[in-house]
CSV table of C-alpha atoms in Angstrom, one decimal:
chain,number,residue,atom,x,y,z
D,281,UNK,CA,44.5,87.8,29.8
D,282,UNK,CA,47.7,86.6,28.3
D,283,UNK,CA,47.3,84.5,25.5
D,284,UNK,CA,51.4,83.8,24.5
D,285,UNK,CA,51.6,80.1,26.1
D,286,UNK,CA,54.6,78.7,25.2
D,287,UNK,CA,52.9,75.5,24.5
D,288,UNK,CA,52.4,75.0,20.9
D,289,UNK,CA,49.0,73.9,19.1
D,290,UNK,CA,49.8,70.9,17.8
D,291,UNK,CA,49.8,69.7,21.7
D,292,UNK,CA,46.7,69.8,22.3
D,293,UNK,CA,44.8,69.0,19.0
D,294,UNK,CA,43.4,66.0,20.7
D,295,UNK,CA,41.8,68.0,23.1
D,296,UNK,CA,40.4,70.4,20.4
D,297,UNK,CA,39.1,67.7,18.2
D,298,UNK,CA,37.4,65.3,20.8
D,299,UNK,CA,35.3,68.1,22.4
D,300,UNK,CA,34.6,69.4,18.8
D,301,UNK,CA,33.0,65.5,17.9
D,302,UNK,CA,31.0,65.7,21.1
D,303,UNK,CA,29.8,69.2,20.5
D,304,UNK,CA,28.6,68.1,16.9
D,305,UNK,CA,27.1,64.8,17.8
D,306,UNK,CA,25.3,66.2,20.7
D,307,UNK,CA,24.2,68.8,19.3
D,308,UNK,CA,23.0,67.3,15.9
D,309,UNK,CA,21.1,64.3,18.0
D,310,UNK,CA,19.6,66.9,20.0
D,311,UNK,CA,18.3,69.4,17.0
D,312,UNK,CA,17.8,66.7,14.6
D,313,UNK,CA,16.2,63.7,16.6
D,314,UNK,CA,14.6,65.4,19.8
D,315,UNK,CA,14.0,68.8,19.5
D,316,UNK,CA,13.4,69.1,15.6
D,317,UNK,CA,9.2,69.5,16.3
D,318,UNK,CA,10.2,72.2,19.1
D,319,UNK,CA,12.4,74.3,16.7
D,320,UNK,CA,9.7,74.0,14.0
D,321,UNK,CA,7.1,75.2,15.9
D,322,UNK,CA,9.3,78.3,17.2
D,323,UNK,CA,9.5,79.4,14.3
D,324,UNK,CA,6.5,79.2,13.2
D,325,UNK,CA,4.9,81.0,16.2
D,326,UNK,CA,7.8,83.7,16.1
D,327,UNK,CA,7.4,84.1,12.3
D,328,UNK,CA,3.9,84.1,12.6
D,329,UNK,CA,3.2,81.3,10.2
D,330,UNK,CA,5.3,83.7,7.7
D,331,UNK,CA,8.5,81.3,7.5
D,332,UNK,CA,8.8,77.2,8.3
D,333,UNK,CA,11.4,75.4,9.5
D,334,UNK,CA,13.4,73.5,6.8
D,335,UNK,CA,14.3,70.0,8.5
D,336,UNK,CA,17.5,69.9,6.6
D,337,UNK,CA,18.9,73.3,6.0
D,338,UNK,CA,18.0,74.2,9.6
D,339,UNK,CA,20.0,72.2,11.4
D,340,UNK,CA,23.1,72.6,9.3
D,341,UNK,CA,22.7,76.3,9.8
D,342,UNK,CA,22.5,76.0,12.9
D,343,UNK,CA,25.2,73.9,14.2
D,344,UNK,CA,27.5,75.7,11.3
D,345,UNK,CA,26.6,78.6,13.4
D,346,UNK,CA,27.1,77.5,16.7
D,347,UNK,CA,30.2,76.2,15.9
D,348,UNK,CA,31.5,79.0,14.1
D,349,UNK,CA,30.4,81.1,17.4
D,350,UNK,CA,33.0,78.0,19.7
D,351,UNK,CA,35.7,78.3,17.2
D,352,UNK,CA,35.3,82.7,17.2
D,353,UNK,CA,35.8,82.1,21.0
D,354,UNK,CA,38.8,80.2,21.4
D,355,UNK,CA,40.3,82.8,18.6
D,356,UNK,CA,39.6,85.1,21.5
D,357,UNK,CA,40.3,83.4,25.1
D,358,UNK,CA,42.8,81.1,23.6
D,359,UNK,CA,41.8,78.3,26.4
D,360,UNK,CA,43.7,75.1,25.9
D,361,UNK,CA,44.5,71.8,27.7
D,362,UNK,CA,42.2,71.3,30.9
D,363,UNK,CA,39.7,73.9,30.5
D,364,UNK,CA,39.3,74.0,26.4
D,365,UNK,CA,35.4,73.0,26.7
D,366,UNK,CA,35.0,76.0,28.6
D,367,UNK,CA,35.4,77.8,24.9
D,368,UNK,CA,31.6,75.9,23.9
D,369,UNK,CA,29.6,77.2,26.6
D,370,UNK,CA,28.5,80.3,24.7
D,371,UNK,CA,27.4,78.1,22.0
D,372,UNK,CA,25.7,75.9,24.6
D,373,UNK,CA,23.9,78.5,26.3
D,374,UNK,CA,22.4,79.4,23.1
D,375,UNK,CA,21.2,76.3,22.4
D,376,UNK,CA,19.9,75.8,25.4
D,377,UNK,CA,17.8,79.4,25.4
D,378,UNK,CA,16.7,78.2,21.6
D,379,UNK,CA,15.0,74.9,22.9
D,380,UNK,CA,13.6,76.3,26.4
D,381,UNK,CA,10.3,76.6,24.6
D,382,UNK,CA,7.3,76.3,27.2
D,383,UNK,CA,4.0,74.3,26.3
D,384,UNK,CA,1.8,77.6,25.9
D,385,UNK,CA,4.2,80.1,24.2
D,386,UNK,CA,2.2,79.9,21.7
D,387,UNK,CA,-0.7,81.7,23.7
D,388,UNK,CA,2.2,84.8,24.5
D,389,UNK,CA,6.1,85.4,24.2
D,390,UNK,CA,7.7,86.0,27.2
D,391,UNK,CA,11.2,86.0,28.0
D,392,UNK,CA,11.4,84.4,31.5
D,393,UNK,CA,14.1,84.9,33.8
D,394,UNK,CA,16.6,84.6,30.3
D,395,UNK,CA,16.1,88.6,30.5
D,396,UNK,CA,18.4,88.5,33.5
D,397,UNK,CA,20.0,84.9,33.7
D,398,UNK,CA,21.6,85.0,30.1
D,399,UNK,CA,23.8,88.4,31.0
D,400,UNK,CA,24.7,87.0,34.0
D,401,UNK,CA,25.6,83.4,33.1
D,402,UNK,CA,28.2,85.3,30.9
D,403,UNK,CA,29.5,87.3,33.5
D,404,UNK,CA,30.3,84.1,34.9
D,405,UNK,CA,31.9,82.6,32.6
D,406,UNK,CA,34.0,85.4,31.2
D,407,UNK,CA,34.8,85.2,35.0
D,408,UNK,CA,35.7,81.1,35.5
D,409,UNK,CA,37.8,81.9,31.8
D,410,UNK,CA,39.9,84.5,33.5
D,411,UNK,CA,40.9,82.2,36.3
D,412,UNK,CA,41.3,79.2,33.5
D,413,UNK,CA,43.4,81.4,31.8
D,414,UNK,CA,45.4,81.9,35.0
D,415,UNK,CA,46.0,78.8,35.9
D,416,UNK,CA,46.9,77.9,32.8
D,417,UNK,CA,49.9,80.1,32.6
D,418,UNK,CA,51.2,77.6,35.6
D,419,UNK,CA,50.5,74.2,34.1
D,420,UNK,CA,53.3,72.0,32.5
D,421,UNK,CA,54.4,73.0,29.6
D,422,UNK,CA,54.4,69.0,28.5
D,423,UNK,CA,52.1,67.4,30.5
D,424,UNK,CA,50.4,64.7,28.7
D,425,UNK,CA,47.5,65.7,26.6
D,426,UNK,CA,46.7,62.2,25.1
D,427,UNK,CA,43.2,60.7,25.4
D,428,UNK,CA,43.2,58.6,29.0
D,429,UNK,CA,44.8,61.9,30.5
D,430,UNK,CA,43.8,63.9,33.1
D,431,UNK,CA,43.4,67.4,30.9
D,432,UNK,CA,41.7,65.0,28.3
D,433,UNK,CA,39.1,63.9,31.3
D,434,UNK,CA,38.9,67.2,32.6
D,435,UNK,CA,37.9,68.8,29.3
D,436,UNK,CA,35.3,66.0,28.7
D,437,UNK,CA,33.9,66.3,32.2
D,438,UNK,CA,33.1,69.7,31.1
D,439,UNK,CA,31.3,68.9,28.0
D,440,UNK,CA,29.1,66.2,30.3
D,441,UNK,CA,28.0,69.5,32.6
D,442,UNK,CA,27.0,71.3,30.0
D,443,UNK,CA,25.2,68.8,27.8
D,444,UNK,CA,22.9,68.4,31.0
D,445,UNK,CA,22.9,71.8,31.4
D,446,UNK,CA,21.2,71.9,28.1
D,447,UNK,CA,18.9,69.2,28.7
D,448,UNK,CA,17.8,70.5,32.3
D,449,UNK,CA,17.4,74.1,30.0
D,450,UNK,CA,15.4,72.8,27.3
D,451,UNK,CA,11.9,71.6,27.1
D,452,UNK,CA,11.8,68.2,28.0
D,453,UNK,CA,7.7,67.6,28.5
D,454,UNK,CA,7.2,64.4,26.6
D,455,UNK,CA,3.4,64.7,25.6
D,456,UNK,CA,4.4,68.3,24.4
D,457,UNK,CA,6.6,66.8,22.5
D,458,UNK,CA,4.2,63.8,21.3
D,459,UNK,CA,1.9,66.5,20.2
D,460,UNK,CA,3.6,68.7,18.1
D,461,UNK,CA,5.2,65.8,16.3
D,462,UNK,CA,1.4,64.9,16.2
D,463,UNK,CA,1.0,68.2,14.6
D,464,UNK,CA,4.1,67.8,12.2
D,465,UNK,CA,2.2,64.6,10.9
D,466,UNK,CA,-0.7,66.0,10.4
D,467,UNK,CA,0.5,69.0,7.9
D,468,UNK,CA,2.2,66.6,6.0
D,469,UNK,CA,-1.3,64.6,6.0
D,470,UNK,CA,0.7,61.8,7.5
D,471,UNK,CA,-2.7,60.2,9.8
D,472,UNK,CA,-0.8,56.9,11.0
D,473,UNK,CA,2.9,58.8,11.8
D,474,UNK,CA,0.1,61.2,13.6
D,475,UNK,CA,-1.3,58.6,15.8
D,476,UNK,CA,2.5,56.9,16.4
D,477,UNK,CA,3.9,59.8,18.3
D,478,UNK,CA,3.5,58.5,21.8
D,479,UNK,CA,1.9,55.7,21.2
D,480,UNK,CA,3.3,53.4,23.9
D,481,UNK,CA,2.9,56.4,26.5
D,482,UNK,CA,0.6,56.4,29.4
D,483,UNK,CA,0.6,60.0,29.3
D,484,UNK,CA,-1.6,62.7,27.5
D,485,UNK,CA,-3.5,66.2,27.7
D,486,UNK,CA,-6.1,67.6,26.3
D,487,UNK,CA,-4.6,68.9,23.1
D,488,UNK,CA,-3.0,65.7,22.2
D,489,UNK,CA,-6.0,63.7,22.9
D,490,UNK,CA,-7.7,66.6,20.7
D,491,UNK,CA,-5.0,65.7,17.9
D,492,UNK,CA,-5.4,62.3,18.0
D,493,UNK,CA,-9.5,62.4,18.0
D,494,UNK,CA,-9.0,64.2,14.9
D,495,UNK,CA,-6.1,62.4,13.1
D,496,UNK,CA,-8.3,59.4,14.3
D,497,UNK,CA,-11.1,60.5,12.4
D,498,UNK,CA,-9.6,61.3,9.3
D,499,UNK,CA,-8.4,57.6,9.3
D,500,UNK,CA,-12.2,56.6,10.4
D,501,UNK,CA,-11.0,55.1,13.0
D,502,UNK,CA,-12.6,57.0,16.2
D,503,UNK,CA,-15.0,54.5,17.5
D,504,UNK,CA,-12.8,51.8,16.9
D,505,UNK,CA,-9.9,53.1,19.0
D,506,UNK,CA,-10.1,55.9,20.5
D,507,UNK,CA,-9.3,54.3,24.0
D,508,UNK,CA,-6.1,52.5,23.1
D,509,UNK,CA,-5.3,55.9,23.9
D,510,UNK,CA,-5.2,57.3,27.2
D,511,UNK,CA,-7.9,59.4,27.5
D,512,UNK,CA,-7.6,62.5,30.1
D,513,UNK,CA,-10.3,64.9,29.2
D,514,UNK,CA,-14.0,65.8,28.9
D,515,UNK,CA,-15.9,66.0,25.3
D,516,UNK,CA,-15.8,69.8,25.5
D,517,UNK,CA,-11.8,69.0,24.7
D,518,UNK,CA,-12.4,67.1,22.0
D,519,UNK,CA,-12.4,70.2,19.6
D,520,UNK,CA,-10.9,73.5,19.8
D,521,UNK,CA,-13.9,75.7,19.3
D,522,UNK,CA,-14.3,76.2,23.4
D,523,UNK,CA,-10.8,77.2,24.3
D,524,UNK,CA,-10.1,74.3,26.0
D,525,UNK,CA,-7.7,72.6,23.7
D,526,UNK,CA,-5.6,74.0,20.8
D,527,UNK,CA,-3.1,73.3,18.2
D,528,UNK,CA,0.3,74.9,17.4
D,529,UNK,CA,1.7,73.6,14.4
D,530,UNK,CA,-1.5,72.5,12.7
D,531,UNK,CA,-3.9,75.3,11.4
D,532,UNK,CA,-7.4,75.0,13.5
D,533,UNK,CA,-9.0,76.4,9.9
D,534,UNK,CA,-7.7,72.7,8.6
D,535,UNK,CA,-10.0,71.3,11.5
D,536,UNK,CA,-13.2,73.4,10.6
D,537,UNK,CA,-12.5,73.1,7.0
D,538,UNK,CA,-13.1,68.6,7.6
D,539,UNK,CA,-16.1,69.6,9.0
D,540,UNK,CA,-17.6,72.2,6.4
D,541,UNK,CA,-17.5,75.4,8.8
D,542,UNK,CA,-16.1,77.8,11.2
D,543,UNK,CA,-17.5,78.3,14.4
D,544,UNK,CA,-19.1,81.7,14.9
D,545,UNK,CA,-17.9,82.1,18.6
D,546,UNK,CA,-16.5,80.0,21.2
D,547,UNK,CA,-18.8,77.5,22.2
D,548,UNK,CA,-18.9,73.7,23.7
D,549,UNK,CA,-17.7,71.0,20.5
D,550,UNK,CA,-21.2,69.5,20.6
D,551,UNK,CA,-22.9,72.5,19.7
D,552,UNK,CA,-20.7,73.1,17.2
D,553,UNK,CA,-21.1,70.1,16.0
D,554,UNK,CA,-24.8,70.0,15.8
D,555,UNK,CA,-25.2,73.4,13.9
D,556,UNK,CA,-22.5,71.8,11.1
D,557,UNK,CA,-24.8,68.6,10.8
D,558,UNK,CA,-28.1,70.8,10.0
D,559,UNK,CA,-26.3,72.6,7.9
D,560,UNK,CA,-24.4,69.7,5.6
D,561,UNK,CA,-25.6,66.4,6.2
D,562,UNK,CA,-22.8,65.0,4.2
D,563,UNK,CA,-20.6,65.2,7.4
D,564,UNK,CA,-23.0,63.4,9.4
D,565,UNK,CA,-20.8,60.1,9.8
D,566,UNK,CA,-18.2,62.3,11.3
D,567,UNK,CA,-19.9,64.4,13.5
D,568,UNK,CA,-21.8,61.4,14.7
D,569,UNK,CA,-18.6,59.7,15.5
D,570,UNK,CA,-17.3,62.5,17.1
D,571,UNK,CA,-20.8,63.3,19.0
D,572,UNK,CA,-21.3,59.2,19.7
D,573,UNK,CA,-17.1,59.0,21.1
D,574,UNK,CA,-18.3,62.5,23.2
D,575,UNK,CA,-20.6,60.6,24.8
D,576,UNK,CA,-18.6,58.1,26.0
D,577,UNK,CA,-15.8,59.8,27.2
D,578,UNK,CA,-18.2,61.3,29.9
D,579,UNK,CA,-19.7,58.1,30.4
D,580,UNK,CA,-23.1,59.0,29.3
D,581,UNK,CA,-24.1,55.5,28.1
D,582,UNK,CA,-28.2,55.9,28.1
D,583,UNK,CA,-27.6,59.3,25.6
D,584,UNK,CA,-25.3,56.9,23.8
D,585,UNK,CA,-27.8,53.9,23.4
D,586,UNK,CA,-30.4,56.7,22.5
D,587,UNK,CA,-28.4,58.4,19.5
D,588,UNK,CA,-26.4,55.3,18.3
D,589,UNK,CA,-29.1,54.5,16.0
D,590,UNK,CA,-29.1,57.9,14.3
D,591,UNK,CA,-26.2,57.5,12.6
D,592,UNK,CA,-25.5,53.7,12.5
D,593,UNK,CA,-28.1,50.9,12.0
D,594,UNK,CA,-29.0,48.5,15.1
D,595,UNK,CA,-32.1,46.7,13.7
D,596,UNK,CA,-30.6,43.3,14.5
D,597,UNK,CA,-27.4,42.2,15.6
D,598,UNK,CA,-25.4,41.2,12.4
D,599,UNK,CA,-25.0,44.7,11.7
D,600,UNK,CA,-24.4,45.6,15.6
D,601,UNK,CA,-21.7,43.1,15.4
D,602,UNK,CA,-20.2,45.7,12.5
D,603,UNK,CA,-20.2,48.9,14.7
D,604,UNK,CA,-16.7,49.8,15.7
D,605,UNK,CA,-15.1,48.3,18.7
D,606,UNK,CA,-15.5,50.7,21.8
D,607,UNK,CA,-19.3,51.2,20.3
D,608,UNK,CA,-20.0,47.4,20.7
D,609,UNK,CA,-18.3,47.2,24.2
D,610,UNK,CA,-20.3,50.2,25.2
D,611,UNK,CA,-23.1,48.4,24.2
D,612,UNK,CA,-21.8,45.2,25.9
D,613,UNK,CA,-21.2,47.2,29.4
D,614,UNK,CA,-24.8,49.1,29.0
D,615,UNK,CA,-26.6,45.2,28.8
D,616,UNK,CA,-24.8,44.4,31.5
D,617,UNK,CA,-25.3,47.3,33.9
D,618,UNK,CA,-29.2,48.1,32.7
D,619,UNK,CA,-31.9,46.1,34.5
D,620,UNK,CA,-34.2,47.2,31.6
D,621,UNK,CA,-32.0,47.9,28.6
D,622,UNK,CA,-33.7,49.8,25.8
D,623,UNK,CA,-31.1,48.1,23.1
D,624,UNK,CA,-30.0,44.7,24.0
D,625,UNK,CA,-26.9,43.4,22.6
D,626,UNK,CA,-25.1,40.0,23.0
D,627,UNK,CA,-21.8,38.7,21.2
D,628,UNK,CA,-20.6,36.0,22.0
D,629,UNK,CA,-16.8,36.8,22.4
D,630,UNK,CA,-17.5,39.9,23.6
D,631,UNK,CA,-20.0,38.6,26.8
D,632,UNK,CA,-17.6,35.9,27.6
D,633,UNK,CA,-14.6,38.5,27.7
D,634,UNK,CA,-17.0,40.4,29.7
D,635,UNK,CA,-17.5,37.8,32.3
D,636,UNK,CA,-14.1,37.4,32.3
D,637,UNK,CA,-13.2,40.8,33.4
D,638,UNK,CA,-16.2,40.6,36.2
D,639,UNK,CA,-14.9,37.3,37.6
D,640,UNK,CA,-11.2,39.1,37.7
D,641,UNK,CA,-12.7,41.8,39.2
D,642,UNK,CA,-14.0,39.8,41.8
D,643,UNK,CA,-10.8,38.5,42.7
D,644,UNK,CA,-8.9,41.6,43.8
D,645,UNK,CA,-11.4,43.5,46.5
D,646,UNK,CA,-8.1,46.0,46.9
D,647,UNK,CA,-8.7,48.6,44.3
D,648,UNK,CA,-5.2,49.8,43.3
D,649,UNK,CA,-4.4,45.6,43.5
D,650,UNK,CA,-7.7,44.9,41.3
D,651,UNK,CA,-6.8,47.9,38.8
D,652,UNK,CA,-3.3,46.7,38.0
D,653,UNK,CA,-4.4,43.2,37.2
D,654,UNK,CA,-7.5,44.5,35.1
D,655,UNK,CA,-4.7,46.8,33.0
D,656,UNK,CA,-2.6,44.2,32.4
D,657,UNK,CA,-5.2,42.4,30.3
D,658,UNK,CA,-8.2,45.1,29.1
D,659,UNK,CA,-5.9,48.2,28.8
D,660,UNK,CA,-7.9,49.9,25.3
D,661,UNK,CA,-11.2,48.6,25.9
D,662,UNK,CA,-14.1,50.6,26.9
D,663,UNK,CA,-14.8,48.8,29.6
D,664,UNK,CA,-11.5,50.1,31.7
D,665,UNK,CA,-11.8,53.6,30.9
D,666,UNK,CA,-15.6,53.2,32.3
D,667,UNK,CA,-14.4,51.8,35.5
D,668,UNK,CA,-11.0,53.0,36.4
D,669,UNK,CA,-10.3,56.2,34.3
C-alpha cells in the first residue's frame, strides 16, 4: 500500500472527527443504554461469577479501547477522504462479536460460525482497504472535504452500514433483554425496577415470567397481579427447581434461600413447594401464593376454590372482598361457571363488570373480532387469561 498522499491532514479533519462522534455516540448508546444487561451477564457467565461488570468503568474501557484499536488502524492503512470509516470496522466487528450473546449461553459456550466468519470478515476488509487505498491515490488532491460533500456522505454512509451491521450481529431478543434487566434489579434488591423492565410488552417466556413471579412475591404482590403480565407458561415454570425455567444474573440459591431450602433434586415447583411448607410453616403465605397463582395459571379453578381457604380466610365475604385481585375474580368466574358452587362469592363491582364482559362477549360471535374488543377493556384480569390465553 502506499501511504505518501500528497494531500495533507489538515484536509480532511472533518472527515476524521465526524466519523469519530458517530463512532463514540453509537457506541456509548449501544453499551451504556441497550446492551449494558448483556455485557454484565457475559461476564458473569464467562468469569464464572468470579468478576462483575462495573456499569461505569466498563464502558469507558471499553470504548477507550475500541477506539484506541480505530485510531492504531488508520496509523496503519492511512485511509482518508471517502473511505476513512472503513478504518472503524475492526472496532465494529468487535463490538458486534461482544454483544452477539444468545439467550442460553448460559447453558454452554460455543463460538458459532465467529470461528470462521471473524477471519474471513477481515480478509475482506484488508481486501476492500487495498482497493480504497488504490483509488485513493487517483482522487483530487483538493476535492472538497467539507460536511454536505460527497467524501463527507460517502464516509457517513459507511458508518450507517456498519452500525446495522452491529445491530443485525448483536442480540436483539427483547424479552431476553427484559429479563436480564429483571435479573440486574433483582441483585440490587430493586423489586419495582424488577417488575418495570418490559412492562408495557405483550411478550414473555418462561424465565421472565419465572422472574417476575418471584420479584412479585417479594413485593406481595402475586395474587394481586400476576396477570397484568402476560402469562405464557404452565406452574411447573413458575420455579426453577424442574429445569424448565432458569436465571442468569440472579443466583437460583437467592430463590431457595426466600423459601427456607434447596431442592434435593429436580422436581415439579409444587412439590417443592409442599415439602418447604411441612418443613417451615413460617413461609406458608408464600408458598400458598405461589401454590394458589399455580393453580390458576393452569386453570384449575375447583383445586383453587378447594385450597383457598388454607391459607386465606373465606368465612364470609367482608374478608373475601380483601383477597387479592385475580383471587377474587377467580372466585367471581368460578360462581359464574359452577351450577353448584362449593364457595359462593358475589361483589357487587366485580358481578356487574362481570356481566359486562359476558354481554361484550356476546356481541362479537367472530372470535379473533370478540378477543380484540375484550383486550381492549379486561387486558390483566383473570377472567381474559381464563378465556383467551
Amino acid at each position: 500500500m502506499n501511504y505518501n498522499h500528497p494531500v495533507k491532514n489538515s484536509s480532511t479533519i472533518g472527515i476524521r472527527l465526524m466519523c469519530a462522534i458517530v463512532f463514540l455516540v453509537f457506541t456509548t448508546l449501544w453499551i451504556t443504554r441497550f446492551q449494558a444487561d448483556v455485557l454484565a451477564a457475559a461476564q458473569h457467565v464467562y468469569s464464572g461469577g468470579v468478576t462483575s461488570y462495573n456499569r461505569v468503568l466498563a464502558p469507558i474501557i471499553l470504548i477507550a479501547g475500541l477506539q484506541l484499536l480505530q485510531l492504531a488502524v488508520y496509523g496503519v492503512v492511512r485511509l482518508r477522504k471517502r473511505s476513512h470509516a472503513l478504518t472503524y470496522f475492526p472496532s465494529m466487528l468487535i463490538l458486534g462479536l461482544l454483544t452477539d450473546v444468545s439467550a442460553d449461553f448460559d447453558t454452554g459456550f460455543s463460538p458459532g460460525a465467529w470461528w470462521w466468519a471473524f477471519p474471513l470478515a477481515i480478509l475482506l476488509w484488508i481486501a476492500v482497504v487495498w482497493l480504497a487505498n488504490s483509488l485513493q491515490d487517483v482522487e483530487p488532491a483538493q476535492e472538497p472535504c467539507g460536511i454536505f460533500s460527497m467524501a463527507m456522505l460517502s464516509n457517513m454512509v459507511l458508518m450507517l452500514l456498519m452500525i446495522l451491521g452491529v445491530v443485525l450481529l448483536s442480540n436483539t431478543n427483547a424479552v431476553f433483554h427484559y429479563r436480564l434487566r429483571a435479573e440486574a434489579c433483582l441483585l440490587e434488591k430493586d423489586y419495582h425496577g424488577a417488575l418495570e423492565a418490559g412492562k408495557k410488552s405483550l411478550e414473555s417466556d418462561a424465565n421472565l415470567q419465572m422472574v417476575r413471579m418471584y420479584a412479585l412475591s417479594c413485593e406481595n404482590q402475586l395474587g394481586e397481579r400476576l396477570f397484568t403480565y402476560p402469562v405464557v407458561a404452565g406452574s411447573s415454570a413458575m420455579l426453577p427447581t424442574a429445569g424448565e425455567s432458569r436465571t442468569t444474573l440472579y443466583p437460583l440459591d437467592s430463590i431457595y434461600r426466600y423459601f427456607g431450602a434447596r431442592p434435593a433434586a429436580a422436581m415439579p415447583p409444587v412439590n417443592y413447594l409442599k415439602a418447604v411448607a411441612r418443613r417451615d410453616s413460617a413461609v406458608s403465605r408464600k408458598i400458598g401464593d405461589y401454590m394458589l397463582c399455580g393453580m390458576l395459571i393452569d386453570k384449575h379453578l375447583d383445586l383453587f376454590v378447594k385450597t383457598l381457604p388454607m391459607y386465606y380466610p373465606v368465612a364470609d365475604d367482608q374478608e373475601m372482598d380483601r383477597l387479592p385481585r385475580h383471587y377474587r375474580e377467580a372466585l367471581v368466574l368460578y360462581t359464574h361457571l359452577r351450577k353448584n358452587p362449593v364457595v359462593v362469592y358475589h361483589n357487587a363491582v366485580m358481578d356487574e363488570d362481570f356481566d359486562n364482559l359476558q354481554d361484550l362477549e356476546s356481541k362479537y360471535p367472530d372470535l379473533m373480532e370478540r378477543k380484540g374488543k375484550v383486550d381492549e377493556q379486561y387486558h390483566g384480569t383473570y377472567w381474559y387469561y381464563f378465556e383467551y390465553q
